[in-house]
Every structure is written in structure tokens, then in C-alpha cells.
mmCIF file of C-alpha atoms in Angstrom:
data_model
loop_
_atom_site.group_PDB
_atom_site.id
_atom_site.type_symbol
_atom_site.label_atom_id
_atom_site.label_comp_id
_atom_site.label_asym_id
_atom_site.label_seq_id
_atom_site.Cartn_x
_atom_site.Cartn_y
_atom_site.Cartn_z
ATOM 1 C CA UNK H 1 -73.570 -63.142 4.562
ATOM 2 C CA UNK H 2 -75.101 -64.475 1.629
ATOM 3 C CA UNK H 3 -79.511 -64.512 2.636
ATOM 4 C CA UNK H 4 -80.650 -67.075 0.707
ATOM 5 C CA UNK H 5 -77.508 -70.017 2.387
ATOM 6 C CA UNK H 6 -78.412 -68.711 5.676
ATOM 7 C CA UNK H 7 -80.056 -70.688 8.416
ATOM 8 C CA UNK H 8 -81.729 -68.044 10.556
ATOM 9 C CA UNK H 9 -83.586 -69.043 13.904
ATOM 10 C CA UNK H 10 -86.414 -65.852 14.784
ATOM 11 C CA UNK H 11 -87.990 -66.025 18.350
ATOM 12 C CA UNK H 12 -90.807 -64.524 18.922
ATOM 13 C CA UNK H 13 -92.488 -66.416 15.296
ATOM 14 C CA UNK H 14 -95.751 -67.709 16.320
ATOM 15 C CA UNK H 15 -97.329 -64.511 15.311
ATOM 16 C CA UNK H 16 -97.157 -60.352 14.816
ATOM 17 C CA UNK H 17 -93.599 -58.885 12.768
ATOM 18 C CA UNK H 18 -91.343 -62.697 14.003
ATOM 19 C CA UNK H 19 -93.803 -64.550 12.072
ATOM 20 C CA UNK H 20 -93.985 -62.552 9.246
ATOM 21 C CA UNK H 21 -90.073 -62.255 9.280
ATOM 22 C CA UNK H 22 -90.026 -65.983 9.217
ATOM 23 C CA UNK H 23 -92.331 -65.873 5.625
ATOM 24 C CA UNK H 24 -90.138 -63.167 4.374
ATOM 25 C CA UNK H 25 -86.551 -64.860 5.021
ATOM 26 C CA UNK H 26 -88.085 -68.548 3.493
ATOM 27 C CA UNK H 27 -89.363 -66.813 0.466
ATOM 28 C CA UNK H 28 -85.280 -65.431 -0.095
ATOM 29 C CA UNK H 29 -84.259 -69.557 0.092
ATOM 30 C CA UNK H 30 -83.197 -69.099 3.792
ATOM 31 C CA UNK H 31 -83.267 -72.166 6.106
ATOM 32 C CA UNK H 32 -85.774 -70.195 9.295
ATOM 33 C CA UNK H 33 -85.350 -72.262 12.386
ATOM 34 C CA UNK H 34 -88.967 -70.066 14.230
ATOM 35 C CA UNK H 35 -88.847 -70.645 18.165
ATOM 36 C CA UNK H 36 -91.779 -69.218 19.839
ATOM 37 C CA UNK H 37 -94.070 -70.491 23.268
ATOM 38 C CA UNK H 38 -96.903 -71.373 21.342
ATOM 39 C CA UNK H 39 -95.926 -75.151 19.176
ATOM 40 C CA UNK H 40 -100.220 -74.510 17.082
ATOM 41 C CA UNK H 41 -98.863 -71.109 16.818
ATOM 42 C CA UNK H 42 -95.526 -71.950 15.418
ATOM 43 C CA UNK H 43 -97.636 -74.918 13.270
ATOM 44 C CA UNK H 44 -99.883 -72.165 11.562
ATOM 45 C CA UNK H 45 -96.114 -69.965 10.502
ATOM 46 C CA UNK H 46 -94.748 -73.682 9.519
ATOM 47 C CA UNK H 47 -97.747 -73.427 6.703
ATOM 48 C CA UNK H 48 -97.766 -70.437 6.048
ATOM 49 C CA UNK H 49 -93.505 -70.722 4.738
ATOM 50 C CA UNK H 50 -94.710 -74.831 3.129
ATOM 51 C CA UNK H 51 -97.157 -71.772 1.341
ATOM 52 C CA UNK H 52 -93.889 -70.225 -0.700
ATOM 53 C CA UNK H 53 -92.162 -72.885 -0.591
ATOM 54 C CA UNK H 54 -89.947 -72.326 2.117
ATOM 55 C CA UNK H 55 -87.761 -74.359 4.432
ATOM 56 C CA UNK H 56 -88.707 -74.249 8.180
ATOM 57 C CA UNK H 57 -88.336 -75.647 11.192
ATOM 58 C CA UNK H 58 -90.248 -75.402 14.724
ATOM 59 C CA UNK H 59 -88.657 -75.729 18.262
ATOM 60 C CA UNK H 60 -90.892 -74.452 21.251
ATOM 61 C CA UNK H 61 -89.075 -71.574 23.096
ATOM 62 C CA UNK H 62 -89.717 -69.710 26.095
ATOM 63 C CA UNK H 63 -87.054 -67.032 26.886
ATOM 64 C CA UNK H 64 -88.337 -66.988 31.171
ATOM 65 C CA UNK H 65 -87.194 -70.933 31.551
ATOM 66 C CA UNK H 66 -83.360 -70.981 30.934
ATOM 67 C CA UNK H 67 -84.278 -75.267 30.760
ATOM 68 C CA UNK H 68 -85.927 -74.141 27.635
ATOM 69 C CA UNK H 69 -83.495 -71.940 25.751
ATOM 70 C CA UNK H 70 -81.458 -74.865 26.666
ATOM 71 C CA UNK H 71 -83.147 -77.096 24.647
ATOM 72 C CA UNK H 72 -83.128 -75.303 21.882
ATOM 73 C CA UNK H 73 -79.876 -74.692 21.609
ATOM 74 C CA UNK H 74 -79.020 -78.850 22.135
ATOM 75 C CA UNK H 75 -81.820 -79.263 19.709
ATOM 76 C CA UNK H 76 -79.411 -76.788 16.740
ATOM 77 C CA UNK H 77 -76.275 -78.470 17.843
ATOM 78 C CA UNK H 78 -77.535 -82.164 17.372
ATOM 79 C CA UNK H 79 -79.236 -81.718 14.060
ATOM 80 C CA UNK H 80 -76.516 -79.697 12.459
ATOM 81 C CA UNK H 81 -77.534 -76.363 12.017
ATOM 82 C CA UNK H 82 -75.506 -73.192 12.302
ATOM 83 C CA UNK H 83 -77.404 -70.568 12.998
ATOM 84 C CA UNK H 84 -75.825 -67.782 10.848
ATOM 85 C CA UNK H 85 -78.532 -64.724 12.123
ATOM 86 C CA UNK H 86 -80.248 -64.995 14.798
ATOM 87 C CA UNK H 87 -82.835 -62.579 15.172
ATOM 88 C CA UNK H 88 -84.333 -61.771 18.847
ATOM 89 C CA UNK H 89 -87.635 -60.611 18.073
ATOM 90 C CA UNK H 90 -89.985 -62.641 21.350
ATOM 91 C CA UNK H 91 -90.499 -59.744 23.922
ATOM 92 C CA UNK H 92 -92.750 -59.488 27.023
ATOM 93 C CA UNK H 93 -94.482 -56.223 25.550
ATOM 94 C CA UNK H 94 -96.256 -55.532 29.461
ATOM 95 C CA UNK H 95 -96.424 -51.478 29.369
ATOM 96 C CA UNK H 96 -97.780 -49.752 32.432
ATOM 97 C CA UNK H 97 -96.010 -47.859 35.225
ATOM 98 C CA UNK H 98 -93.896 -49.471 38.138
ATOM 99 C CA UNK H 99 -96.820 -48.741 41.205
ATOM 100 C CA UNK H 100 -98.761 -50.296 38.724
ATOM 101 C CA UNK H 101 -96.748 -53.462 37.562
ATOM 102 C CA UNK H 102 -96.384 -56.808 40.331
ATOM 103 C CA UNK H 103 -93.520 -58.302 41.212
ATOM 104 C CA UNK H 104 -94.378 -61.015 38.960
ATOM 105 C CA UNK H 105 -95.107 -59.181 36.363
ATOM 106 C CA UNK H 106 -91.859 -57.410 36.608
ATOM 107 C CA UNK H 107 -89.679 -60.899 36.835
ATOM 108 C CA UNK H 108 -91.948 -61.506 33.135
ATOM 109 C CA UNK H 109 -90.209 -58.467 31.276
ATOM 110 C CA UNK H 110 -87.156 -58.732 32.832
ATOM 111 C CA UNK H 111 -86.312 -62.496 32.260
ATOM 112 C CA UNK H 112 -87.715 -62.638 28.435
ATOM 113 C CA UNK H 113 -86.559 -59.217 27.780
ATOM 114 C CA UNK H 114 -83.230 -59.109 28.581
ATOM 115 C CA UNK H 115 -81.907 -62.339 31.294
ATOM 116 C CA UNK H 116 -83.602 -65.007 28.426
ATOM 117 C CA UNK H 117 -81.765 -62.257 25.239
ATOM 118 C CA UNK H 118 -78.487 -63.007 27.317
ATOM 119 C CA UNK H 119 -78.669 -66.255 27.748
ATOM 120 C CA UNK H 120 -80.061 -66.734 23.482
ATOM 121 C CA UNK H 121 -76.837 -65.050 22.309
ATOM 122 C CA UNK H 122 -74.808 -66.765 25.148
ATOM 123 C CA UNK H 123 -75.683 -70.067 23.575
ATOM 124 C CA UNK H 124 -75.376 -69.241 20.083
ATOM 125 C CA UNK H 125 -72.893 -66.825 19.664
ATOM 126 C CA UNK H 126 -69.820 -69.369 20.101
ATOM 127 C CA UNK H 127 -71.202 -71.069 16.524
ATOM 128 C CA UNK H 128 -71.114 -68.073 15.127
ATOM 129 C CA UNK H 129 -67.315 -66.522 16.500
ATOM 130 C CA UNK H 130 -66.158 -70.489 15.224
ATOM 131 C CA UNK H 131 -67.618 -69.835 11.487
ATOM 132 C CA UNK H 132 -66.014 -66.583 11.578
ATOM 133 C CA UNK H 133 -68.821 -65.164 10.270
ATOM 134 C CA UNK H 134 -72.104 -64.421 11.712
ATOM 135 C CA UNK H 135 -75.446 -62.041 12.893
ATOM 136 C CA UNK H 136 -77.259 -60.924 15.694
ATOM 137 C CA UNK H 137 -80.351 -58.355 15.429
ATOM 138 C CA UNK H 138 -81.469 -57.632 19.019
ATOM 139 C CA UNK H 139 -84.658 -56.110 18.837
ATOM 140 C CA UNK H 140 -85.342 -53.124 20.895
ATOM 141 C CA UNK H 141 -87.793 -50.319 20.979
ATOM 142 C CA UNK H 142 -88.024 -46.729 20.927
ATOM 143 C CA UNK H 143 -89.104 -46.799 24.513
ATOM 144 C CA UNK H 144 -85.318 -48.069 24.948
ATOM 145 C CA UNK H 145 -83.818 -45.287 23.950
ATOM 146 C CA UNK H 146 -86.565 -42.423 25.753
ATOM 147 C CA UNK H 147 -88.533 -44.314 28.824
ATOM 148 C CA UNK H 148 -90.986 -43.191 29.572
ATOM 149 C CA UNK H 149 -93.558 -43.326 32.621
ATOM 150 C CA UNK H 150 -96.383 -45.790 30.720
ATOM 151 C CA UNK H 151 -93.410 -48.717 30.249
ATOM 152 C CA UNK H 152 -91.256 -47.961 33.068
ATOM 153 C CA UNK H 153 -90.488 -51.899 33.309
ATOM 154 C CA UNK H 154 -90.824 -52.235 29.686
ATOM 155 C CA UNK H 155 -88.683 -48.787 28.902
ATOM 156 C CA UNK H 156 -85.606 -49.863 31.145
ATOM 157 C CA UNK H 157 -85.800 -53.612 29.630
ATOM 158 C CA UNK H 158 -85.243 -52.232 26.313
ATOM 159 C CA UNK H 159 -82.996 -50.039 27.951
ATOM 160 C CA UNK H 160 -81.215 -52.971 29.075
ATOM 161 C CA UNK H 161 -80.573 -54.901 25.397
ATOM 162 C CA UNK H 162 -79.482 -51.964 24.490
ATOM 163 C CA UNK H 163 -76.466 -51.760 26.348
ATOM 164 C CA UNK H 164 -76.255 -55.569 25.399
ATOM 165 C CA UNK H 165 -76.089 -55.198 22.234
ATOM 166 C CA UNK H 166 -73.155 -51.254 21.382
ATOM 167 C CA UNK H 167 -71.377 -53.874 24.631
ATOM 168 C CA UNK H 168 -72.031 -57.075 22.287
ATOM 169 C CA UNK H 169 -70.666 -55.982 19.559
ATOM 170 C CA UNK H 170 -67.675 -54.266 20.388
ATOM 171 C CA UNK H 171 -66.728 -57.983 21.843
ATOM 172 C CA UNK H 172 -67.943 -59.944 18.511
ATOM 173 C CA UNK H 173 -66.450 -57.374 15.918
ATOM 174 C CA UNK H 174 -63.234 -58.423 15.966
ATOM 175 C CA UNK H 175 -64.877 -62.381 15.622
ATOM 176 C CA UNK H 176 -66.272 -61.202 12.910
ATOM 177 C CA UNK H 177 -69.868 -60.998 14.170
ATOM 178 C CA UNK H 178 -72.251 -58.933 13.173
ATOM 179 C CA UNK H 179 -74.933 -56.850 15.754
ATOM 180 C CA UNK H 180 -77.183 -55.174 15.197
ATOM 181 C CA UNK H 181 -79.541 -53.224 17.644
ATOM 182 C CA UNK H 182 -83.222 -52.197 16.050
ATOM 183 C CA UNK H 183 -85.085 -49.049 17.196
ATOM 184 C CA UNK H 184 -88.731 -50.755 17.059
ATOM 185 C CA UNK H 185 -91.839 -48.575 16.200
ATOM 186 C CA UNK H 186 -95.342 -49.402 15.058
ATOM 187 C CA UNK H 187 -95.913 -51.117 12.611
ATOM 188 C CA UNK H 188 -97.914 -51.426 10.306
ATOM 189 C CA UNK H 189 -98.692 -55.632 9.698
ATOM 190 C CA UNK H 190 -100.623 -55.489 6.653
ATOM 191 C CA UNK H 191 -100.101 -53.003 3.177
ATOM 192 C CA UNK H 192 -102.398 -50.543 5.126
ATOM 193 C CA UNK H 193 -100.709 -48.204 7.425
ATOM 194 C CA UNK H 194 -100.751 -44.521 8.715
ATOM 195 C CA UNK H 195 -98.724 -42.136 8.164
ATOM 196 C CA UNK H 196 -95.705 -42.513 9.280
ATOM 197 C CA UNK H 197 -95.557 -45.562 9.577
ATOM 198 C CA UNK H 198 -93.307 -48.722 7.441
ATOM 199 C CA UNK H 199 -95.078 -52.419 7.031
ATOM 200 C CA UNK H 200 -93.659 -55.177 7.919
ATOM 201 C CA UNK H 201 -92.591 -56.618 5.069
ATOM 202 C CA UNK H 202 -90.541 -53.234 4.616
ATOM 203 C CA UNK H 203 -89.043 -53.646 7.056
ATOM 204 C CA UNK H 204 -87.980 -56.675 6.595
ATOM 205 C CA UNK H 205 -86.323 -55.420 3.430
ATOM 206 C CA UNK H 206 -84.480 -52.426 5.804
ATOM 207 C CA UNK H 207 -83.268 -55.430 7.790
ATOM 208 C CA UNK H 208 -81.838 -57.120 4.583
ATOM 209 C CA UNK H 209 -80.302 -54.354 3.900
ATOM 210 C CA UNK H 210 -78.518 -53.286 7.134
ATOM 211 C CA UNK H 211 -76.927 -56.906 7.416
ATOM 212 C CA UNK H 212 -75.337 -56.720 3.470
ATOM 213 C CA UNK H 213 -74.230 -53.584 4.420
ATOM 214 C CA UNK H 214 -72.573 -54.595 8.019
ATOM 215 C CA UNK H 215 -74.502 -51.307 9.538
ATOM 216 C CA UNK H 216 -75.328 -51.259 13.288
ATOM 217 C CA UNK H 217 -78.447 -50.018 14.800
ATOM 218 C CA UNK H 218 -81.518 -49.628 12.739
ATOM 219 C CA UNK H 219 -83.958 -47.090 12.475
ATOM 220 C CA UNK H 220 -87.661 -46.688 10.353
ATOM 221 C CA UNK H 221 -86.851 -42.956 10.152
ATOM 222 C CA UNK H 222 -84.241 -40.205 9.780
ATOM 223 C CA UNK H 223 -86.546 -38.408 12.091
ATOM 224 C CA UNK H 224 -86.471 -41.275 15.294
ATOM 225 C CA UNK H 225 -83.024 -41.668 15.032
ATOM 226 C CA UNK H 226 -81.726 -38.180 15.289
ATOM 227 C CA UNK H 227 -84.441 -37.363 17.598
ATOM 228 C CA UNK H 228 -82.946 -40.065 19.638
ATOM 229 C CA UNK H 229 -79.943 -38.852 19.353
ATOM 230 C CA UNK H 230 -80.227 -35.683 20.365
ATOM 231 C CA UNK H 231 -81.842 -37.037 24.066
ATOM 232 C CA UNK H 232 -78.989 -39.562 24.309
ATOM 233 C CA UNK H 233 -76.091 -37.199 24.223
ATOM 234 C CA UNK H 234 -78.907 -33.718 25.009
ATOM 235 C CA UNK H 235 -80.167 -35.801 28.257
ATOM 236 C CA UNK H 236 -81.992 -31.959 28.901
ATOM 237 C CA UNK H 237 -83.990 -31.639 25.766
ATOM 238 C CA UNK H 238 -86.121 -35.311 26.961
ATOM 239 C CA UNK H 239 -86.379 -34.387 31.255
ATOM 240 C CA UNK H 240 -87.590 -30.554 29.426
ATOM 241 C CA UNK H 241 -90.042 -32.733 26.691
ATOM 242 C CA UNK H 242 -90.918 -35.437 30.061
ATOM 243 C CA UNK H 243 -91.861 -31.723 31.961
ATOM 244 C CA UNK H 244 -94.105 -30.315 29.629
ATOM 245 C CA UNK H 245 -96.489 -33.256 28.574
ATOM 246 C CA UNK H 246 -96.137 -33.911 32.604
ATOM 247 C CA UNK H 247 -96.958 -29.784 33.389
ATOM 248 C CA UNK H 248 -99.778 -30.025 30.381
ATOM 249 C CA UNK H 249 -101.785 -33.509 32.036
ATOM 250 C CA UNK H 250 -101.752 -31.440 35.502
ATOM 251 C CA UNK H 251 -103.044 -28.228 34.372
ATOM 252 C CA UNK H 252 -105.873 -30.697 31.894
ATOM 253 C CA UNK H 253 -106.807 -32.695 35.262
ATOM 254 C CA UNK H 254 -106.828 -29.721 38.118
ATOM 255 C CA UNK H 255 -108.979 -27.311 35.054
ATOM 256 C CA UNK H 256 -111.654 -30.431 34.734
ATOM 257 C CA UNK H 257 -111.750 -30.637 39.184
ATOM 258 C CA UNK H 258 -113.046 -27.470 38.743
ATOM 259 C CA UNK H 259 -115.446 -27.426 35.608
ATOM 260 C CA UNK H 260 -117.011 -30.053 38.637
#
């Protein structure tokens, strides 16, 4: 896949990681289609892309609304553009324990992170198949590999994204469509970063490399990669770690009660 001549659709491109990925790939020469719910914020991304001499189109997209997903796909088709790379970056990051999450919030998280991602893949992938080539990048999370109680619904939604990537990879590989699952963790949005963090530009370079090397999964650090592997194949390790954490929390609570 040649980035310089590619058309890249990036969701959640009105701010944060999506915005900076759009600017990065536009600087590389790609034609970028940026999508998000907020039109005015999308225009800010357009200004950043224009400032670096890039080429971009902005389309409104709400992944929790199937009509806007279908409308975006139709607009792309009418324009005559063919998406070579789809980056499913947009997500509802509402992170709470299940008992603190309302029914409406559960619905919004699942519709955006899971159903919307499925539907956009369903609408964009056929063109890639007909062109005998393309790349789908699903931005997941470490929480999808090792779900935690503080993010029950979010963790579950990202675990679903992991499953989507794995199944879709097997389905589309014979049709020469690459699927990359990204185990996202905290990124620094500028050049300043804390120990162990990478910034968005470093991540963008890693993602670009993964596309060229036909990789299927991207972790930002080797230690996290092997830790998640252990959690997957030896789930008892994950359960033990969580039990120890819970025990420590309970003990701290008991000590606080005694002190009072």
C-alpha cells in the first residue's frame, strides 16, 4: 500500500489522535477524508491540513446513527473516491463501572464502539475487495485485552472490536485486504511525554510501518504486547493480579475504618 497515493478515511478526526493522524498522513501526500460529528471542529482539522499543503474532505459522521454512516458511504461513492485505508478511530470513551453506567450510556457506547464500527466496515470493505487491496485499521485498547472493573462497558466494547478484527482479518485476507488491530494506550498529544509514553507522531510512524509490513496487530510497547499475550493464554495470571488489587483495596478500606 502506497501512502502517498492512498485515500484514507479517518473517523473521530475532529480532535486528538484522529486529528493528528489526519495531518500526518496528509503531509505524506495522502488524500484524507476526515469524519466526525462536530462540523466546526472538522473545519479546524481542515485548516491544519491546508496549512501543511495537504488535501482533505470533511464529512459529518455519527457512528451511533446508521443514517449518517450510510450517508457518508454514499457521499464517498458519489464523489468517485475509493477508500484505500479506513482508520476506525472514533470511540465513546465513557469509562465507568457497570453499576454507575446508565442504560442510555450503555447503548451509546455499544452503538458507537461496536455497531458503528461494524457498519462502517461493512460499507467500505466491498470497494476494497473489488479493488483487490486495502487496509482496515481498528483502534482498540489495552482494556479490550484485559477488561477491568472500572471500565466494564468500554472494556467489553473494545474486546468486541478485537474479535471483529480477528474474524474480519480471516475473512478478507484471501481478498488481499489487510486488517490491523491497534492495542491503544495513553498517548502524549504533543512532543512532551512521560516515561513509557509515545507521542501521536511516533504512533503514526509505527502505524505507517505496520501498513507497509502487512502486520495484523500493533502494540506500542513490547512489554505490553507480551503481557497481553500472557493474559490471553494464561487468564489465571490476570485474575490473580486483579484479586491481589481487590484485596489491597479492601484492606486499605478496612484500615481507614479502624482509624476512624
